[in-house]
PDB file of C-alpha atoms in Angstrom:
ATOM      1  CA  MET Y   1       0.000   0.000   0.000  1.00 45.00           C
ATOM      2  CA  SER Y   2       1.378   3.422  -0.950  1.00 45.00           C
ATOM      3  CA  PHE Y   3       1.680   6.501   1.158  1.00 41.00           C
ATOM      4  CA  GLU Y   4      -1.178   8.246  -0.680  1.00 42.00           C
ATOM      5  CA  ASP Y   5      -3.556   5.402   0.102  1.00 47.00           C
ATOM      6  CA  ASP Y   6      -2.604   5.566   3.746  1.00 46.00           C
ATOM      7  CA  PHE Y   7      -3.268   9.299   3.825  1.00 40.00           C
ATOM      8  CA  VAL Y   8      -6.709   8.863   2.243  1.00 39.00           C
ATOM      9  CA  GLU Y   9      -7.632   6.212   4.782  1.00 48.00           C
ATOM     10  CA  ASP Y  10      -6.495   8.459   7.625  1.00 51.00           C
ATOM     11  CA  ASP Y  11      -8.702  11.284   6.302  1.00 52.00           C
ATOM     12  CA  GLU Y  12     -11.700   8.980   6.080  1.00 51.00           C
ATOM     13  CA  MET Y  13     -11.173   7.768   9.652  1.00 50.00           C
ATOM     14  CA  ASN Y  14     -10.906  11.341  10.868  1.00 53.00           C
ATOM     15  CA  MET Y  15     -14.184  12.217   9.144  1.00 52.00           C
ATOM     16  CA  ILE Y  16     -15.912   9.209  10.696  1.00 48.00           C
ATOM     17  CA  ASP Y  17     -14.592  10.177  14.127  1.00 54.00           C
ATOM     18  CA  GLU Y  18     -15.877  13.719  13.661  1.00 54.00           C
ATOM     19  CA  ASP Y  19     -19.345  12.404  12.684  1.00 55.00           C
ATOM     20  CA  VAL Y  20     -19.447  10.120  15.734  1.00 47.00           C
ATOM     21  CA  ALA Y  21     -18.355  13.004  17.966  1.00 51.00           C
ATOM     22  CA  SER Y  22     -21.024  15.288  16.529  1.00 54.00           C
ATOM     23  CA  ASP Y  23     -23.656  12.567  17.049  1.00 56.00           C
ATOM     24  CA  SER Y  24     -22.541  12.021  20.637  1.00 55.00           C
ATOM     25  CA  GLU Y  25     -22.648  15.771  21.266  1.00 53.00           C
ATOM     26  CA  ALA Y  26     -26.192  15.938  19.865  1.00 50.00           C
ATOM     27  CA  GLU Y  27     -27.240  12.998  22.009  1.00 55.00           C
ATOM     28  CA  SER Y  28     -25.685  14.610  25.061  1.00 55.00           C
ATOM     29  CA  LEU Y  29     -27.525  17.865  24.314  1.00 50.00           C
ATOM     30  CA  SER Y  30     -30.844  16.030  23.897  1.00 53.00           C
ATOM     31  CA  ASP Y  31     -30.184  14.116  27.110  1.00 55.00           C
ATOM     32  CA  SER Y  32     -29.406  17.340  28.946  1.00 53.00           C
ATOM     33  CA  ASP Y  33     -32.628  18.888  27.609  1.00 53.00           C
ATOM     34  CA  SER Y  34     -34.671  15.897  28.740  1.00 52.00           C
ATOM     35  CA  GLU Y  35     -32.977  15.990  32.139  1.00 51.00           C
ATOM     36  CA  ASN Y  36     -33.869  19.645  32.479  1.00 51.00           C
ATOM     37  CA  GLU Y  37     -37.489  18.837  31.713  1.00 50.00           C
ATOM     38  CA  ILE Y  38     -37.584  16.200  34.464  1.00 50.00           C
ATOM     39  CA  THR Y  39     -38.078  17.970  37.770  1.00 55.00           C
ATOM     40  CA  GLU Y  40     -37.693  14.944  40.012  1.00 61.00           C
ATOM     41  CA  LYS Y  41     -34.273  13.361  40.255  1.00 68.00           C
ATOM     42  CA  LEU Y  42     -33.958   9.613  40.098  1.00 69.00           C
ATOM     43  CA  ALA Y  43     -32.705   7.930  43.226  1.00 75.00           C
ATOM     44  CA  GLU Y  44     -29.068   6.942  42.947  1.00 79.00           C
ATOM     45  CA  PRO Y  45     -28.230   3.322  43.732  1.00 76.00           C
ATOM     46  CA  THR Y  46     -26.405   2.721  46.968  1.00 82.00           C
ATOM     47  CA  LYS Y  47     -22.887   1.426  47.120  1.00 80.00           C
ATOM     48  CA  THR Y  48     -24.040  -1.912  48.462  1.00 84.00           C
ATOM     49  CA  ALA Y  49     -26.616  -2.412  45.664  1.00 85.00           C
ATOM     50  CA  VAL Y  50     -26.287  -5.652  43.716  1.00 86.00           C
ATOM     51  CA  TYR Y  51     -27.575  -6.074  40.189  1.00 87.00           C
ATOM     52  CA  ASN Y  52     -27.838  -9.820  39.676  1.00 90.00           C
ATOM     53  CA  ARG Y  53     -29.611 -10.234  36.348  1.00 92.00           C
ATOM     54  CA  ASP Y  54     -29.337 -14.011  36.234  1.00 93.00           C
ATOM     55  CA  GLY Y  55     -30.746 -14.352  39.749  1.00 92.00           C
ATOM     56  CA  LEU Y  56     -33.703 -12.119  38.966  1.00 93.00           C
ATOM     57  CA  LEU Y  57     -34.555 -14.071  35.827  1.00 93.00           C
ATOM     58  CA  ASP Y  58     -34.274 -17.334  37.734  1.00 92.00           C
ATOM     59  CA  LYS Y  59     -36.622 -16.082  40.454  1.00 92.00           C
ATOM     60  CA  LEU Y  60     -39.101 -14.794  37.837  1.00 91.00           C
ATOM     61  CA  GLN Y  61     -39.133 -18.213  36.242  1.00 88.00           C
ATOM     62  CA  ASP Y  62     -39.913 -19.801  39.593  1.00 89.00           C
ATOM     63  CA  ILE Y  63     -42.930 -17.582  40.407  1.00 89.00           C
ATOM     64  CA  SER Y  64     -44.384 -17.269  36.868  1.00 86.00           C
ATOM     65  CA  TRP Y  65     -47.238 -19.432  35.603  1.00 82.00           C
ATOM     66  CA  PRO Y  66     -46.275 -22.502  33.603  1.00 83.00           C
ATOM     67  CA  GLU Y  67     -47.043 -22.403  29.921  1.00 80.00           C
ATOM     68  CA  ASP Y  68     -49.238 -25.520  29.977  1.00 84.00           C
ATOM     69  CA  VAL Y  69     -51.457 -24.378  32.895  1.00 86.00           C
ATOM     70  CA  ASP Y  70     -55.214 -24.192  32.329  1.00 87.00           C
ATOM     71  CA  TRP Y  71     -56.763 -20.778  31.577  1.00 86.00           C
ATOM     72  CA  THR Y  72     -59.273 -21.127  34.425  1.00 87.00           C
ATOM     73  CA  HIS Y  73     -56.401 -20.775  36.899  1.00 86.00           C
ATOM     74  CA  LYS Y  74     -55.020 -17.566  35.392  1.00 84.00           C
ATOM     75  CA  LEU Y  75     -58.135 -15.839  33.941  1.00 86.00           C
ATOM     76  CA  THR Y  76     -55.911 -13.479  31.999  1.00 87.00           C
ATOM     77  CA  VAL Y  77     -57.224 -11.647  28.944  1.00 89.00           C
ATOM     78  CA  GLU Y  78     -54.959  -9.790  26.539  1.00 88.00           C
ATOM     79  CA  ILE Y  79     -56.337  -6.746  24.749  1.00 87.00           C
ATOM     80  CA  GLU Y  80     -54.591  -5.175  21.795  1.00 84.00           C
ATOM     81  CA  GLN Y  81     -54.508  -1.397  21.820  1.00 78.00           C
ATOM     82  CA  GLY Y  82     -55.566  -0.120  18.426  1.00 76.00           C
ATOM     83  CA  GLN Y  83     -53.803   3.228  18.543  1.00 81.00           C
ATOM     84  CA  ALA Y  84     -51.189   4.849  20.700  1.00 86.00           C
ATOM     85  CA  VAL Y  85     -52.386   6.807  23.730  1.00 87.00           C
ATOM     86  CA  ASP Y  86     -50.726   9.916  25.077  1.00 89.00           C
ATOM     87  CA  VAL Y  87     -49.856   9.030  28.660  1.00 86.00           C
ATOM     88  CA  ASN Y  88     -49.748  12.717  29.608  1.00 91.00           C
ATOM     89  CA  ASP Y  89     -53.413  13.154  28.672  1.00 91.00           C
ATOM     90  CA  ASP Y  90     -55.361  12.100  31.783  1.00 93.00           C
ATOM     91  CA  LEU Y  91     -58.728  11.817  30.057  1.00 93.00           C
ATOM     92  CA  ALA Y  92     -57.433   9.743  27.130  1.00 91.00           C
ATOM     93  CA  ARG Y  93     -55.413   7.501  29.469  1.00 92.00           C
ATOM     94  CA  GLU Y  94     -58.345   6.792  31.799  1.00 94.00           C
ATOM     95  CA  MET Y  95     -60.631   6.216  28.798  1.00 92.00           C
ATOM     96  CA  ALA Y  96     -58.152   3.640  27.437  1.00 91.00           C
ATOM     97  CA  PHE Y  97     -58.163   1.837  30.822  1.00 92.00           C
ATOM     98  CA  TYR Y  98     -61.955   1.798  30.836  1.00 93.00           C
ATOM     99  CA  THR Y  99     -62.150   0.495  27.259  1.00 92.00           C
ATOM    100  CA  GLN Y 100     -59.624  -2.275  27.913  1.00 92.00           C
ATOM    101  CA  ALA Y 101     -61.422  -3.392  31.089  1.00 93.00           C
ATOM    102  CA  LEU Y 102     -64.797  -3.423  29.346  1.00 94.00           C
ATOM    103  CA  GLU Y 103     -63.498  -5.386  26.357  1.00 93.00           C
ATOM    104  CA  GLY Y 104     -61.650  -7.864  28.578  1.00 93.00           C
ATOM    105  CA  THR Y 105     -64.770  -8.458  30.678  1.00 92.00           C
ATOM    106  CA  ARG Y 106     -66.833  -9.099  27.561  1.00 93.00           C
ATOM    107  CA  GLN Y 107     -64.321 -11.620  26.180  1.00 92.00           C
ATOM    108  CA  ALA Y 108     -63.985 -13.424  29.516  1.00 92.00           C
ATOM    109  CA  PHE Y 109     -67.798 -13.571  29.851  1.00 92.00           C
ATOM    110  CA  GLU Y 110     -68.164 -15.181  26.434  1.00 92.00           C
ATOM    111  CA  LYS Y 111     -65.311 -17.618  27.082  1.00 91.00           C
ATOM    112  CA  LEU Y 112     -66.736 -18.758  30.422  1.00 92.00           C
ATOM    113  CA  GLN Y 113     -70.161 -19.248  28.873  1.00 92.00           C
ATOM    114  CA  GLU Y 114     -68.659 -21.374  26.101  1.00 92.00           C
ATOM    115  CA  MET Y 115     -66.822 -23.502  28.689  1.00 90.00           C
ATOM    116  CA  GLY Y 116     -70.012 -23.907  30.743  1.00 90.00           C
ATOM    117  CA  LEU Y 117     -68.408 -22.782  34.003  1.00 88.00           C
ATOM    118  CA  PRO Y 118     -70.577 -21.130  36.699  1.00 87.00           C
ATOM    119  CA  PHE Y 119     -69.181 -17.689  37.350  1.00 85.00           C
ATOM    120  CA  LEU Y 120     -72.224 -15.592  38.337  1.00 86.00           C
ATOM    121  CA  ARG Y 121     -73.304 -15.234  41.974  1.00 84.00           C
ATOM    122  CA  PRO Y 122     -76.427 -17.296  42.784  1.00 85.00           C
ATOM    123  CA  ALA Y 123     -79.574 -15.586  43.981  1.00 84.00           C
ATOM    124  CA  ASP Y 124     -79.451 -17.215  47.446  1.00 85.00           C
ATOM    125  CA  TYR Y 125     -75.810 -16.348  48.103  1.00 82.00           C
ATOM    126  CA  TYR Y 126     -75.120 -14.084  51.059  1.00 81.00           C
ATOM    127  CA  ALA Y 127     -71.571 -12.902  51.469  1.00 78.00           C
ATOM    128  CA  GLU Y 128     -70.176 -11.923  54.841  1.00 79.00           C
ATOM    129  CA  MET Y 129     -70.412  -8.201  55.326  1.00 79.00           C
ATOM    130  CA  VAL Y 130     -67.338  -6.149  56.029  1.00 85.00           C
ATOM    131  CA  LYS Y 131     -69.039  -4.262  58.876  1.00 87.00           C
ATOM    132  CA  SER Y 132     -70.903  -5.881  61.751  1.00 87.00           C
ATOM    133  CA  ASP Y 133     -74.652  -5.724  62.287  1.00 87.00           C
ATOM    134  CA  THR Y 134     -74.156  -3.595  65.409  1.00 91.00           C
ATOM    135  CA  HIS Y 135     -72.253  -0.969  63.462  1.00 92.00           C
ATOM    136  CA  MET Y 136     -74.821  -0.945  60.670  1.00 91.00           C
ATOM    137  CA  GLU Y 137     -77.605  -0.615  63.262  1.00 93.00           C
ATOM    138  CA  LYS Y 138     -75.874   2.458  64.647  1.00 94.00           C
ATOM    139  CA  VAL Y 139     -75.573   3.907  61.155  1.00 93.00           C
ATOM    140  CA  LYS Y 140     -79.249   3.195  60.490  1.00 94.00           C
ATOM    141  CA  SER Y 141     -80.346   4.780  63.774  1.00 95.00           C
ATOM    142  CA  LYS Y 142     -78.253   7.848  63.030  1.00 95.00           C
ATOM    143  CA  LEU Y 143     -79.783   8.201  59.567  1.00 95.00           C
ATOM    144  CA  LEU Y 144     -83.281   7.805  60.992  1.00 95.00           C
ATOM    145  CA  TYR Y 145     -82.522  10.419  63.669  1.00 95.00           C
ATOM    146  CA  GLU Y 146     -81.298  12.882  61.057  1.00 95.00           C
ATOM    147  CA  LYS Y 147     -84.407  12.214  58.955  1.00 95.00           C
ATOM    148  CA  LYS Y 148     -86.630  12.800  61.994  1.00 95.00           C
ATOM    149  CA  GLN Y 149     -84.816  16.041  62.788  1.00 95.00           C
ATOM    150  CA  MET Y 150     -85.346  17.240  59.233  1.00 95.00           C
ATOM    151  CA  GLU Y 151     -89.055  16.350  59.357  1.00 95.00           C
ATOM    152  CA  GLU Y 152     -89.499  18.136  62.692  1.00 95.00           C
ATOM    153  CA  ALA Y 153     -87.715  21.209  61.351  1.00 95.00           C
ATOM    154  CA  GLU Y 154     -90.004  21.158  58.325  1.00 94.00           C
ATOM    155  CA  GLU Y 155     -93.076  20.846  60.559  1.00 94.00           C
ATOM    156  CA  ARG Y 156     -91.914  23.776  62.699  1.00 94.00           C
ATOM    157  CA  ARG Y 157     -91.355  25.861  59.604  1.00 94.00           C
ATOM    158  CA  LYS Y 158     -94.850  25.044  58.331  1.00 93.00           C
ATOM    159  CA  ALA Y 159     -96.323  25.874  61.746  1.00 94.00           C
ATOM    160  CA  ARG Y 160     -94.556  29.247  61.743  1.00 93.00           C
ATOM    161  CA  ASP Y 161     -95.817  29.983  58.247  1.00 93.00           C
ATOM    162  CA  ASN Y 162     -99.365  28.972  59.176  1.00 93.00           C
ATOM    163  CA  LYS Y 163     -99.244  31.102  62.327  1.00 93.00           C
ATOM    164  CA  LYS Y 164     -97.996  34.058  60.366  1.00 92.00           C
ATOM    165  CA  MET Y 165    -100.725  33.566  57.779  1.00 93.00           C
ATOM    166  CA  ALA Y 166    -103.368  33.263  60.520  1.00 93.00           C
ATOM    167  CA  LYS Y 167    -102.173  36.520  62.078  1.00 92.00           C
ATOM    168  CA  GLU Y 168    -102.401  38.253  58.734  1.00 92.00           C
ATOM    169  CA  VAL Y 169    -105.910  36.898  58.149  1.00 93.00           C
ATOM    170  CA  GLN Y 170    -106.985  37.911  61.662  1.00 92.00           C
ATOM    171  CA  SER Y 171    -105.613  41.420  61.266  1.00 92.00           C
ATOM    172  CA  GLN Y 172    -107.395  41.702  57.920  1.00 92.00           C
ATOM    173  CA  LYS Y 173    -110.667  40.587  59.533  1.00 93.00           C
ATOM    174  CA  MET Y 174    -110.233  43.102  62.356  1.00 94.00           C
ATOM    175  CA  LYS Y 175    -109.644  45.857  59.842  1.00 93.00           C
ATOM    176  CA  GLU Y 176    -112.757  44.848  57.908  1.00 93.00           C
ATOM    177  CA  ARG Y 177    -114.847  44.791  61.106  1.00 93.00           C
ATOM    178  CA  ALA Y 178    -113.527  48.187  62.187  1.00 93.00           C
ATOM    179  CA  LYS Y 179    -114.288  49.595  58.767  1.00 93.00           C
ATOM    180  CA  GLN Y 180    -117.789  48.087  58.826  1.00 93.00           C
ATOM    181  CA  LYS Y 181    -118.435  49.489  62.303  1.00 93.00           C
ATOM    182  CA  LYS Y 182    -117.235  52.906  61.216  1.00 93.00           C
ATOM    183  CA  ASP Y 183    -119.465  52.796  58.152  1.00 92.00           C
ATOM    184  CA  GLU Y 184    -122.459  51.827  60.276  1.00 93.00           C
ATOM    185  CA  ILE Y 185    -121.805  54.652  62.736  1.00 93.00           C
ATOM    186  CA  GLU Y 186    -121.483  57.095  59.881  1.00 92.00           C
ATOM    187  CA  SER Y 187    -124.728  55.848  58.359  1.00 92.00           C
ATOM    188  CA  VAL Y 188    -126.553  56.261  61.725  1.00 92.00           C
ATOM    189  CA  LYS Y 189    -125.190  59.797  62.117  1.00 91.00           C
ATOM    190  CA  LYS Y 190    -126.276  60.621  58.599  1.00 90.00           C
ATOM    191  CA  TRP Y 191    -129.753  59.214  59.257  1.00 90.00           C
ATOM    192  CA  ARG Y 192    -130.135  61.257  62.459  1.00 89.00           C
ATOM    193  CA  LYS Y 193    -129.033  64.387  60.674  1.00 88.00           C
ATOM    194  CA  GLN Y 194    -131.590  63.786  57.950  1.00 88.00           C
ATOM    195  CA  ARG Y 195    -134.339  63.324  60.607  1.00 86.00           C
ATOM    196  CA  GLN Y 196    -133.394  66.601  62.277  1.00 86.00           C
ATOM    197  CA  GLN Y 197    -133.456  68.373  58.951  1.00 85.00           C
ATOM    198  CA  SER Y 198    -136.874  66.875  58.080  1.00 83.00           C
ATOM    199  CA  GLY Y 199    -138.439  68.051  61.412  1.00 76.00           C
ATOM    200  CA  PHE Y 200    -138.823  64.811  63.377  1.00 68.00           C
ATOM    201  CA  SER Y 201    -138.446  65.163  67.197  1.00 54.00           C
ATOM    202  CA  GLU Y 202    -135.794  63.445  69.188  1.00 51.00           C
ATOM    203  CA  LYS Y 203    -138.152  62.363  71.959  1.00 49.00           C
ATOM    204  CA  GLY Y 204    -137.000  59.222  73.729  1.00 46.00           C
ATOM    205  CA  ALA Y 205    -134.162  58.545  71.360  1.00 46.00           C
ATOM    206  CA  GLY Y 206    -133.330  54.922  71.569  1.00 47.00           C
ATOM    207  CA  GLU Y 207    -136.515  54.079  73.557  1.00 47.00           C
ATOM    208  CA  LEU Y 208    -139.730  52.550  72.262  1.00 46.00           C
ATOM    209  CA  ASP Y 209    -143.078  53.754  73.693  1.00 48.00           C
ATOM    210  CA  LEU Y 210    -145.333  50.737  73.244  1.00 47.00           C
ATOM    211  CA  GLU Y 211    -148.899  51.648  74.141  1.00 51.00           C
ATOM    212  CA  PHE Y 212    -152.050  49.844  73.267  1.00 47.00           C
ATOM    213  CA  GLY Y 213    -155.568  51.086  72.587  1.00 48.00           C
ATOM    214  CA  ASN Y 214    -156.580  51.499  76.263  1.00 51.00           C
ATOM    215  CA  GLY Y 215    -153.432  53.503  77.023  1.00 51.00           C
ATOM    216  CA  LYS Y 216    -151.873  50.841  79.256  1.00 54.00           C
ATOM    217  CA  SER Y 217    -148.433  49.415  78.715  1.00 50.00           C
ATOM    218  CA  PHE Y 218    -147.865  45.736  78.155  1.00 50.00           C
ATOM    219  CA  GLN Y 219    -147.575  43.656  81.324  1.00 55.00           C
ATOM    220  CA  ARG Y 220    -146.699  40.050  81.615  1.00 55.00           C
ATOM    221  CA  GLY Y 221    -149.586  37.767  82.634  1.00 54.00           C
ATOM    222  CA  GLY Y 222    -152.206  40.374  82.003  1.00 54.00           C
ATOM    223  CA  GLY Y 223    -151.349  42.244  85.228  1.00 55.00           C
ATOM    224  CA  LYS Y 224    -153.457  39.938  87.410  1.00 61.00           C
ATOM    225  CA  LYS Y 225    -152.149  38.643  90.719  1.00 61.00           C
ATOM    226  CA  ARG Y 226    -153.387  35.189  91.640  1.00 65.00           C
ATOM    227  CA  PRO Y 227    -153.551  34.199  95.305  1.00 62.00           C
ATOM    228  CA  GLY Y 228    -151.226  31.398  96.410  1.00 60.00           C
ATOM    229  CA  VAL Y 229    -148.973  31.733  93.331  1.00 62.00           C
ATOM    230  CA  SER Y 230    -145.499  33.117  93.658  1.00 62.00           C
ATOM    231  CA  PRO Y 231    -144.326  35.646  91.090  1.00 61.00           C
ATOM    232  CA  GLY Y 232    -141.658  33.264  89.790  1.00 60.00           C
ATOM    233  CA  ASP Y 233    -143.959  30.269  89.509  1.00 63.00           C
ATOM    234  CA  ARG Y 234    -144.306  29.452  85.833  1.00 63.00           C
ATOM    235  CA  SER Y 235    -146.705  26.578  86.449  1.00 62.00           C
ATOM    236  CA  GLY Y 236    -149.520  28.951  87.316  1.00 59.00           C
ATOM    237  CA  GLY Y 237    -150.130  27.471  90.776  1.00 58.00           C
ATOM    238  CA  LYS Y 238    -150.417  23.921  89.437  1.00 60.00           C
ATOM    239  CA  GLY Y 239    -147.156  22.780  90.958  1.00 56.00           C
ATOM    240  CA  LYS Y 240    -146.624  20.583  94.003  1.00 58.00           C
ATOM    241  CA  PRO Y 241    -149.272  21.370  96.636  1.00 58.00           C
ATOM    242  CA  THR Y 242    -148.141  22.429 100.097  1.00 57.00           C
ATOM    243  CA  SER Y 243    -149.835  21.048 103.198  1.00 59.00           C
ATOM    244  CA  ARG Y 244    -149.904  22.147 106.816  1.00 58.00           C
ATOM    245  CA  MET Y 245    -147.969  19.025 107.860  1.00 60.00           C
ATOM    246  CA  ASN Y 246    -145.084  19.919 105.635  1.00 72.00           C
ATOM    247  CA  ASN Y 247    -145.064  23.446 107.000  1.00 83.00           C
ATOM    248  CA  LYS Y 248    -144.849  22.151 110.589  1.00 85.00           C
ATOM    249  CA  LYS Y 249    -141.962  19.830 109.745  1.00 86.00           C
ATOM    250  CA  ARG Y 250    -140.180  22.670 108.073  1.00 84.00           C
ATOM    251  CA  GLU Y 251    -140.628  24.946 111.093  1.00 85.00           C
ATOM    252  CA  PHE Y 252    -139.374  22.235 113.473  1.00 86.00           C
ATOM    253  CA  ARG Y 253    -136.260  21.564 111.424  1.00 85.00           C
ATOM    254  CA  ASP Y 254    -135.537  25.246 111.068  1.00 84.00           C
ATOM    255  CA  SER Y 255    -135.774  25.716 114.824  1.00 83.00           C
ATOM    256  CA  LYS Y 256    -133.475  22.736 115.403  1.00 83.00           C
ATOM    257  CA  PHE Y 257    -130.867  23.094 112.699  1.00 81.00           C
ATOM    258  CA  GLY Y 258    -131.226  26.695 111.708  1.00 76.00           C
ATOM    259  CA  HIS Y 259    -131.621  28.133 108.277  1.00 71.00           C
ATOM    260  CA  GLY Y 260    -128.313  27.005 106.875  1.00 69.00           C
ATOM    261  CA  GLY Y 261    -125.285  29.180 106.452  1.00 66.00           C
ATOM    262  CA  ARG Y 262    -121.626  28.795 107.232  1.00 66.00           C
ATOM    263  CA  LYS Y 263    -120.825  26.030 109.700  1.00 64.00           C
ATOM    264  CA  GLY Y 264    -117.143  25.488 109.092  1.00 64.00           C
ATOM    265  CA  LEU Y 265    -116.028  27.651 112.041  1.00 66.00           C
ATOM    266  CA  SER Y 266    -118.631  26.492 114.526  1.00 68.00           C
ATOM    267  CA  LYS Y 267    -116.063  24.641 116.657  1.00 72.00           C
ATOM    268  CA  GLN Y 268    -113.321  27.230 116.412  1.00 77.00           C
ATOM    269  CA  ASN Y 269    -112.246  29.021 119.608  1.00 79.00           C
ATOM    270  CA  THR Y 270    -112.931  32.695 120.072  1.00 80.00           C
ATOM    271  CA  ALA Y 271    -111.677  35.215 122.616  1.00 79.00           C
ATOM    272  CA  GLU Y 272    -114.593  34.430 124.935  1.00 81.00           C
ATOM    273  CA  THR Y 273    -114.224  30.654 124.835  1.00 80.00           C
ATOM    274  CA  THR Y 274    -110.470  30.909 125.283  1.00 80.00           C
ATOM    275  CA  ASN Y 275    -110.757  32.993 128.465  1.00 80.00           C
ATOM    276  CA  ASP Y 276    -113.638  30.916 129.871  1.00 79.00           C
ATOM    277  CA  PHE Y 277    -112.241  28.488 132.498  1.00 78.00           C
ATOM    278  CA  LYS Y 278    -115.528  27.750 134.280  1.00 72.00           C
ATOM    279  CA  GLY Y 279    -116.186  24.568 132.409  1.00 61.00           C
ATOM    280  CA  GLY Y 280    -112.899  23.043 133.594  1.00 55.00           C
ATOM    281  CA  PHE Y 281    -111.198  20.149 131.907  1.00 52.00           C
ATOM    282  CA  ARG Y 282    -112.928  16.993 130.809  1.00 55.00           C
ATOM    283  CA  GLY Y 283    -111.850  13.853 132.562  1.00 50.00           C
ATOM    284  CA  GLY Y 284    -109.842  15.806 135.117  1.00 48.00           C
ATOM    285  CA  LYS Y 285    -106.735  15.959 132.881  1.00 48.00           C
ATOM    286  CA  ALA Y 286    -105.486  18.579 130.458  1.00 48.00           C
ATOM    287  CA  GLY Y 287    -104.611  16.128 127.743  1.00 48.00           C
ATOM    288  CA  GLY Y 288    -102.446  13.241 126.929  1.00 49.00           C
ATOM    289  CA  ASN Y 289    -103.377   9.622 126.727  1.00 52.00           C
ATOM    290  CA  LYS Y 290    -106.526   8.690 128.621  1.00 52.00           C
ATOM    291  CA  ARG Y 291    -105.127   5.315 129.621  1.00 55.00           C
ATOM    292  CA  GLN Y 292    -103.665   5.121 133.083  1.00 52.00           C
ATOM    293  CA  LYS Y 293    -100.469   3.280 133.673  1.00 51.00           C
ATOM    294  CA  ARG Y 294    -100.786   0.442 136.134  1.00 49.00           C
TER     295      ARG Y 294
END
């Protein structure tokens, strides 16, 4: 190989090195830009960290499902994503999760039906509740108490509104009555004024002079007094007859018992009975037990 050929080869190698250097610089710039965009720094591995790739793969092989295992043990469904989803778009990402879950459920449902496996919960199945019956009873009582409080508050509000409405109606009625009374008084005054202007006298205003043809006023019962009939007797003397025997009994009882009246203080001491010591003490003793000790 000649010297010229060696020189050309050296130039080509230098050009290749320059291209590689420019590419590495561009990559380093892009990496620096991406690092600037990332606000959170990745945690640096510790000095005692061990990266055993072969051990990790061996452990993954131990815990992974075998290839010949039945599908009923895994129940895994793979869904192919039709188009790429922007992971930074929250709405599109969550919609993709929802679509995949819905499609996977549909495929698993059809596959289980084809296999004839029971997978739906029976109607008479009762699962154990997470919370106890005592706790749920407390929750129920609290909800019922809150509902009762709301109903009572509503009833009180309605009662206040009804009371307010009743007061308004009552005040309106009172105003109407006062207005009616005022109108009536005004009409009476107007009527009296018209009578005075027309020449009628005001004799016995408000009184009625009822006289009959003979010039005598009306009297109850014709004005006749019947013997043996009290003025308040409406039976006209046809009531229960009184005999002399009854009169004698009445006189005897009146003389013995009096004519009634207040008897509650008949046995109460007065100043005279308190200062009267002539009667002495009954039984020879002022009081105490009447039994004598032997």
